[in-house]
Amino acid sequence: MAKAYEQTNFAGKNMKRRTAIKLGALLSGALAIPTLMSNTLPPTETNKKQPNCGYVKINGDKFELYIFSDGHMLLENPQPIFAPQINSTTFTTELKRLYLGNKGIDLAINIMVIKINNKTILIDSGMGNHFGESQGWLLENLQNAGINANSITDILITHAHRDHIGGLITKSNTIVYPNAQYHIAKAEYEFWTSENPDFSKSKLTDEQKKGTIAFPQKILNIIKEKLNTFTPGDTLFSFINTELAEGHTPGHTIFTISSEGKSIKNIVDTFHSPLLITNPEWGIEFDINFEQGIKTRMQILEDCYINKRLVMSSHLPWPGLGYIDKREKYYWVPLYYSTPTEIKL
Ligand SMILES: [Zn+2]
C-alpha cells in the first residue's frame, strides 16, 4: 500500500517560480456527437454514438482522468534489448505461449491526463514528432477530447527518456505547452544534467549511450525556467503520491492518483511488455541499472498483486490499463470495459 498521503501543497512550494496560468481555456464542442444512432437501441445519453479518437476517459468522483495514445514503437528485433541473456528459442517460445505474436514487440505509448478543479495535468508528453510518424499523436488526440495545449497547467515528467519528454518541444525547439509548469524528481534532473551521467550499470553500448543523453539534455535546458523538482515520497497537488521506481533511470518516478478511496497507479516504464510481467528477471537494456530494474519490477508486481491495484502503464498494450494476477507466475490482466471511451473508476 502506498504510504499515507501528506497534505502537501506541492504547487505552493514553488509559488515564487510560477507564472500566472490562464485556466478555463478548454475547448468545447470538439466532442460533437453524430446524429446517427443504433437501429436497435433508443437514443439515450449512454448509447449515443461517439468517436473513439485515441483516448479513453475514466470518471473518478473528484477528477476526470484520460489515457491518450501518442502512437507506438515497434521493435522488430526485440532481443537483445529485451532479455539479453535468454536463449532466443526460449524467448520466442515464451512470446508465443503468452500470445504476444511473433513479429517483434510493439510498444504502445500511453499518456495519462488528469483534470481536477482548475488544473489539467499531463503525465509525460510522449515522443513528439521527432522520430517518425508512428509517434507524436498526443496533441491531435488531446484536441479530439477538447483539451487545448494552452490549457495544460502542469506536466509531471516521470523520467527523461525521449519517448516521455520528446513531445514537450516541436521539431524547431519551441515549447508545445506554453502555460505549463514542469515537475521532475531531483535525482532524475541531476542525473541527466550532470557532466558525465553514470551508465556503468547499464548494458547499452557507448554509441547508444551518447544518443540517449543528448536529446534529454537539450529538452531539459529548453524548459529549465519553468522546471520544479520534487523528491519521490512527496505528494503533489494533495492527491498524487510519488514513488521512486529506481533502475529504469535514477529518478524514474511512478504516481498513484487517489480520490474518495479509489486509486489508479501509473507504473510508467516498469514493464515494457506483458512478457516482463511474467518474466520480470529477464530484464531490459533500456534500464540504466539493469539489476536494480529487476528488483524494482519484482517489488511493484507483488505490491500491485497483493493490493489488487488498478494500474496504468506507459508501454503495455493500449490503453495500458489492467491488473496483475498470479498463478505460479505473474501475468497481465487487461481492464475489462465495453464502451470505447468511457470507464467509471
Ligand atoms: Zn518509455
Coordinates of C-alpha atoms and ligand atoms in Angstrom, one line a residue:
M1 CA 0.0 0.0 0.0
A2 CA 1.3 3.5 -0.8
K3 CA 2.2 5.5 2.3
A4 CA -0.5 7.8 3.7
Y5 CA -0.7 11.0 1.7
E6 CA 0.7 14.1 3.2
Q7 CA -1.5 17.1 2.6
T8 CA 1.4 18.9 1.0
N9 CA 0.6 21.7 -1.4
F10 CA 3.4 21.0 -3.8
A11 CA 2.5 23.8 -6.0
G12 CA 2.7 26.2 -3.1
K13 CA 6.4 25.3 -2.5
N14 CA 7.2 26.8 -5.8
M15 CA 5.0 29.8 -5.9
K16 CA 7.8 32.2 -6.5
R17 CA 8.8 30.4 -9.7
R18 CA 5.3 30.1 -11.0
T19 CA 4.0 32.3 -13.7
A20 CA 0.3 33.3 -14.0
I21 CA -1.6 30.5 -15.5
K22 CA -4.6 31.2 -17.6
L23 CA -7.1 28.5 -16.9
G24 CA -10.5 27.5 -18.3
A25 CA -9.4 27.6 -21.9
L26 CA -10.7 24.2 -22.6
L27 CA -12.3 23.9 -26.0
S28 CA -15.9 22.9 -26.0
G29 CA -17.8 21.3 -28.9
A30 CA -14.9 19.1 -30.1
L31 CA -16.9 16.1 -28.9
A32 CA -19.8 16.7 -31.2
I33 CA -22.0 13.7 -31.2
P34 CA -23.1 12.3 -34.5
T35 CA -26.8 12.1 -35.1
L36 CA -26.5 8.5 -36.4
M37 CA -27.9 6.1 -33.8
S38 CA -28.1 2.4 -33.4
N39 CA -31.1 0.8 -35.2
T40 CA -31.9 -1.3 -32.2
L41 CA -31.4 1.0 -29.2
P42 CA -33.3 4.2 -28.4
P43 CA -31.1 7.3 -28.3
T44 CA -30.2 7.7 -24.6
E45 CA -27.3 9.5 -23.0
T46 CA -25.4 6.3 -22.7
N47 CA -25.7 4.8 -26.1
K48 CA -25.2 7.8 -28.3
K49 CA -22.5 7.1 -30.8
Q50 CA -19.1 8.7 -30.0
P51 CA -15.9 8.6 -32.0
N52 CA -13.0 6.7 -30.5
C53 CA -10.2 9.2 -31.2
G54 CA -7.3 7.6 -29.4
Y55 CA -8.3 8.2 -25.8
V56 CA -10.3 6.7 -23.0
K57 CA -11.9 8.7 -20.3
I58 CA -12.1 7.5 -16.7
N59 CA -14.6 9.3 -14.5
G60 CA -13.5 9.5 -10.8
D61 CA -15.6 11.2 -8.1
K62 CA -13.3 14.3 -7.9
F63 CA -11.5 14.3 -11.2
E64 CA -11.6 13.2 -14.8
L65 CA -8.7 11.1 -15.9
Y66 CA -7.8 10.3 -19.5
I67 CA -5.4 7.9 -21.2
F68 CA -4.3 9.2 -24.6
S69 CA -2.3 7.5 -27.3
D70 CA 0.9 9.1 -28.6
G71 CA 1.3 6.2 -31.0
H72 CA 3.6 3.2 -30.7
M73 CA 7.2 1.9 -31.2
L74 CA 7.8 -1.3 -33.0
L75 CA 10.9 -3.2 -32.0
E76 CA 11.3 -5.6 -34.9
N77 CA 14.2 -7.5 -33.3
P78 CA 13.4 -7.2 -29.6
Q79 CA 16.4 -9.2 -28.4
P80 CA 18.9 -8.2 -27.0
I81 CA 17.0 -5.1 -25.9
F82 CA 14.6 -7.5 -24.1
A83 CA 16.0 -10.4 -22.2
P84 CA 19.6 -10.1 -23.3
Q85 CA 20.8 -13.2 -21.5
I86 CA 18.0 -15.5 -22.5
N87 CA 18.3 -18.1 -25.3
S88 CA 16.5 -16.9 -28.4
T89 CA 14.4 -20.1 -28.8
T90 CA 13.2 -19.8 -25.2
F91 CA 12.4 -16.1 -25.8
T92 CA 10.3 -16.7 -29.0
T93 CA 8.6 -19.7 -27.4
E94 CA 7.5 -17.6 -24.4
L95 CA 6.2 -14.8 -26.7
K96 CA 4.1 -17.4 -28.5
R97 CA 2.9 -19.0 -25.3
L98 CA 1.7 -15.6 -24.0
Y99 CA 0.0 -14.8 -27.3
L100 CA 2.3 -11.8 -27.8
G101 CA 2.9 -12.5 -31.5
N102 CA 6.0 -13.3 -33.5
K103 CA 6.6 -10.0 -35.3
G104 CA 8.7 -8.2 -32.8
I105 CA 7.4 -6.3 -29.8
D106 CA 5.2 -3.3 -30.4
L107 CA 5.2 -0.8 -27.5
A108 CA 2.2 1.4 -27.1
I109 CA 2.8 5.0 -25.9
N110 CA 0.1 5.7 -23.4
I111 CA -0.2 9.1 -21.7
M112 CA -2.2 10.0 -18.6
V113 CA -4.0 13.3 -18.2
I114 CA -5.9 14.4 -15.1
K115 CA -8.4 17.2 -14.9
I116 CA -9.3 18.4 -11.5
N117 CA -10.7 21.8 -10.3
N118 CA -8.6 24.4 -12.2
K119 CA -5.8 22.1 -13.2
T120 CA -5.1 20.0 -16.3
I121 CA -2.1 17.8 -15.5
L122 CA -0.2 15.9 -18.1
I123 CA 2.0 13.0 -17.0
D124 CA 4.7 12.9 -19.7
S125 CA 4.3 14.1 -23.2
G126 CA 5.1 11.2 -25.4
M127 CA 7.8 11.1 -28.1
G128 CA 6.5 14.1 -30.2
N129 CA 7.2 14.0 -33.9
H130 CA 11.0 13.9 -33.8
F131 CA 11.4 10.2 -34.8
G132 CA 8.8 9.3 -37.3
E133 CA 5.1 9.1 -37.9
S134 CA 4.2 6.2 -35.7
Q135 CA 4.5 8.6 -32.7
G136 CA 3.5 12.2 -31.9
W137 CA -0.2 11.7 -31.9
L138 CA -0.8 13.2 -28.5
L139 CA -1.6 16.7 -29.5
E140 CA -4.2 15.8 -32.0
N141 CA -5.8 13.3 -29.6
L142 CA -5.9 15.9 -26.9
Q143 CA -7.8 18.2 -29.2
N144 CA -10.2 15.4 -30.1
A145 CA -11.1 15.3 -26.4
G146 CA -11.5 19.1 -26.2
I147 CA -8.2 19.7 -24.4
N148 CA -6.1 22.6 -25.9
A149 CA -2.3 22.6 -25.4
N150 CA -2.7 26.1 -23.9
S151 CA -4.9 24.7 -21.1
I152 CA -2.3 22.3 -19.7
T153 CA -1.2 23.8 -16.3
D154 CA 1.3 21.2 -15.2
I155 CA 3.4 18.4 -16.6
L156 CA 4.8 15.7 -14.4
I157 CA 7.9 14.2 -16.0
T158 CA 8.3 10.5 -14.9
H159 CA 11.8 10.3 -16.4
A160 CA 13.8 12.0 -19.2
H161 CA 13.8 9.3 -21.9
R162 CA 12.8 10.7 -25.2
D163 CA 9.5 8.8 -25.5
H164 CA 8.4 10.7 -22.4
I165 CA 9.7 14.2 -22.9
G166 CA 10.1 14.5 -26.7
G167 CA 6.5 15.9 -27.0
L168 CA 7.5 18.9 -24.9
I169 CA 9.1 20.6 -27.8
T170 CA 8.5 20.9 -31.5
K171 CA 11.0 20.0 -34.2
S172 CA 12.1 23.6 -34.3
N173 CA 12.7 23.5 -30.5
T174 CA 9.7 25.7 -29.4
I175 CA 7.7 24.8 -26.3
V176 CA 4.4 22.9 -27.0
Y177 CA 2.6 23.7 -23.8
P178 CA 3.3 27.4 -23.2
N179 CA 1.4 27.8 -19.9
A180 CA 2.6 24.7 -18.1
Q181 CA 4.9 24.3 -15.2
Y182 CA 7.1 21.1 -15.3
H183 CA 7.9 18.8 -12.4
I184 CA 10.6 16.2 -12.2
A185 CA 12.4 14.2 -9.5
K186 CA 15.5 16.0 -8.3
A187 CA 17.6 12.8 -8.8
E188 CA 16.4 12.5 -12.4
Y189 CA 17.2 16.1 -13.3
E190 CA 20.6 15.9 -11.7
F191 CA 21.5 12.7 -13.5
W192 CA 20.8 14.0 -17.0
T193 CA 22.3 17.4 -16.5
S194 CA 25.5 16.1 -14.8
E195 CA 28.7 16.3 -16.8
N196 CA 29.0 12.6 -17.1
P197 CA 25.8 10.6 -16.4
D198 CA 26.8 7.3 -14.9
F199 CA 25.9 4.4 -17.2
S200 CA 28.3 1.9 -15.6
K201 CA 25.4 -0.4 -14.6
S202 CA 23.7 -0.3 -17.9
K203 CA 24.1 -2.7 -20.8
L204 CA 23.9 -0.1 -23.5
T205 CA 26.8 0.4 -26.0
D206 CA 28.8 3.6 -25.9
E207 CA 27.1 4.7 -29.1
Q208 CA 23.6 4.1 -27.7
K209 CA 24.6 6.0 -24.5
K210 CA 25.6 9.1 -26.5
G211 CA 22.2 9.1 -28.4
T212 CA 20.4 8.6 -25.1
I213 CA 22.0 11.6 -23.3
A214 CA 22.0 14.4 -25.9
F215 CA 18.2 14.7 -26.5
P216 CA 17.1 14.9 -22.9
Q217 CA 19.8 17.4 -22.1
K218 CA 18.6 19.6 -24.9
I219 CA 15.0 19.5 -23.7
L220 CA 15.7 19.9 -20.0
N221 CA 17.7 23.0 -20.9
I222 CA 14.9 24.5 -23.0
I223 CA 12.3 24.1 -20.2
K224 CA 14.5 24.8 -17.2
E225 CA 13.0 28.2 -16.4
K226 CA 9.7 26.6 -15.5
L227 CA 11.1 23.3 -14.1
N228 CA 10.4 22.4 -10.5
T229 CA 12.0 19.4 -8.7
F230 CA 10.4 17.1 -6.1
T231 CA 11.6 14.2 -4.0
P232 CA 9.8 10.9 -4.5
G233 CA 7.6 10.4 -1.5
D234 CA 6.3 13.9 -1.9
T235 CA 2.5 14.3 -2.5
L236 CA 1.8 16.6 -5.4
F237 CA -1.3 18.8 -5.6
S238 CA -2.6 17.0 -2.4
F239 CA -3.7 13.9 -4.3
I240 CA -0.9 12.5 -6.4
N241 CA 1.5 10.3 -4.5
T242 CA 5.0 9.9 -5.9
E243 CA 7.3 6.9 -5.5
L244 CA 10.8 6.1 -6.7
A245 CA 10.9 3.1 -9.1
E246 CA 14.7 3.1 -9.5
G247 CA 16.5 1.1 -12.1
H248 CA 15.0 2.3 -15.3
T249 CA 16.5 5.6 -14.6
P250 CA 17.9 7.0 -11.3
G251 CA 14.8 9.2 -10.7
H252 CA 12.2 7.1 -12.5
T253 CA 9.0 8.1 -10.6
I254 CA 5.7 6.3 -10.6
F255 CA 2.4 8.0 -9.4
T256 CA -0.7 6.9 -7.6
I257 CA -3.7 9.1 -8.1
S258 CA -6.3 8.8 -5.4
S259 CA -9.8 10.1 -4.7
E260 CA -12.6 9.0 -2.4
G261 CA -10.9 5.7 -1.5
K262 CA -10.3 4.8 -5.2
S263 CA -6.9 4.9 -6.9
I264 CA -5.0 4.2 -10.1
K265 CA -1.3 3.6 -10.1
N266 CA 0.7 4.8 -13.1
I267 CA 3.7 2.4 -13.1
V268 CA 5.2 4.1 -16.1
D269 CA 8.2 2.1 -17.6
T270 CA 8.4 -0.7 -15.1
F271 CA 7.2 -3.1 -17.8
H272 CA 7.6 -2.6 -21.5
S273 CA 5.6 -5.8 -22.4
P274 CA 3.5 -8.4 -20.6
L275 CA 6.5 -10.6 -21.3
L276 CA 8.3 -8.8 -18.4
I277 CA 5.4 -9.2 -16.1
T278 CA 5.6 -13.0 -16.5
N279 CA 9.4 -13.0 -16.7
P280 CA 10.5 -9.9 -14.7
E281 CA 14.0 -11.3 -14.2
W282 CA 14.7 -11.4 -17.9
G283 CA 15.3 -7.7 -17.9
I284 CA 15.5 -5.0 -20.5
E285 CA 18.5 -3.0 -21.7
F286 CA 16.5 0.2 -21.6
D287 CA 17.1 0.1 -17.8
I288 CA 20.1 2.3 -16.8
N289 CA 20.7 0.0 -13.8
F290 CA 19.8 -3.4 -15.2
E291 CA 19.8 -5.4 -11.9
Q292 CA 18.0 -2.7 -9.9
G293 CA 15.4 -2.6 -12.7
I294 CA 14.7 -6.3 -12.0
K295 CA 14.4 -5.8 -8.2
T296 CA 12.0 -2.8 -8.7
R297 CA 9.9 -4.8 -11.1
M298 CA 9.5 -7.6 -8.5
Q299 CA 8.5 -5.2 -5.8
I300 CA 5.9 -3.5 -7.9
L301 CA 4.5 -6.8 -9.1
E302 CA 4.0 -8.0 -5.6
D303 CA 2.5 -4.7 -4.4
C304 CA 0.0 -4.5 -7.3
Y305 CA -0.9 -8.2 -7.0
I306 CA -1.4 -8.2 -3.2
N307 CA -3.3 -4.8 -3.2
K308 CA -5.3 -5.6 -6.3
R309 CA -4.3 -2.3 -7.8
L310 CA -5.7 -0.8 -11.0
V311 CA -2.6 0.0 -12.9
M312 CA -1.8 2.1 -15.9
S313 CA 1.4 1.6 -17.9
S314 CA 3.2 3.7 -20.4
H315 CA 4.0 0.9 -22.8
L316 CA 1.7 -2.1 -22.2
P317 CA -0.8 -2.7 -25.0
W318 CA -3.2 0.2 -25.5
P319 CA -4.6 1.7 -23.3
G320 CA -2.2 0.1 -20.7
L321 CA -4.9 -0.3 -18.1
G322 CA -5.3 -3.5 -16.1
Y323 CA -4.3 -5.7 -13.1
I324 CA -1.5 -8.0 -12.1
D325 CA -2.6 -11.5 -11.2
K326 CA -0.6 -14.6 -10.2
R327 CA -0.8 -18.3 -10.9
E328 CA 2.7 -19.7 -10.3
K329 CA 3.9 -16.7 -12.3
Y330 CA 2.5 -13.1 -12.5
Y331 CA 0.5 -12.2 -15.6
W332 CA -1.2 -9.2 -17.1
V333 CA -5.0 -8.9 -16.9
P334 CA -6.3 -6.0 -19.1
L335 CA -9.1 -4.0 -17.6
Y336 CA -12.4 -5.2 -18.7
Y337 CA -14.6 -2.5 -20.2
S338 CA -17.2 -2.4 -23.0
T339 CA -17.6 1.1 -24.3
P340 CA -14.9 2.7 -26.4
T341 CA -14.2 5.9 -24.5
E342 CA -15.8 5.9 -21.0
I343 CA -14.8 4.0 -17.9
K344 CA -16.2 4.5 -14.3
L345 CA -13.4 4.3 -11.7
Ligands
ZN1 ZN 9.3 4.7 -22.1

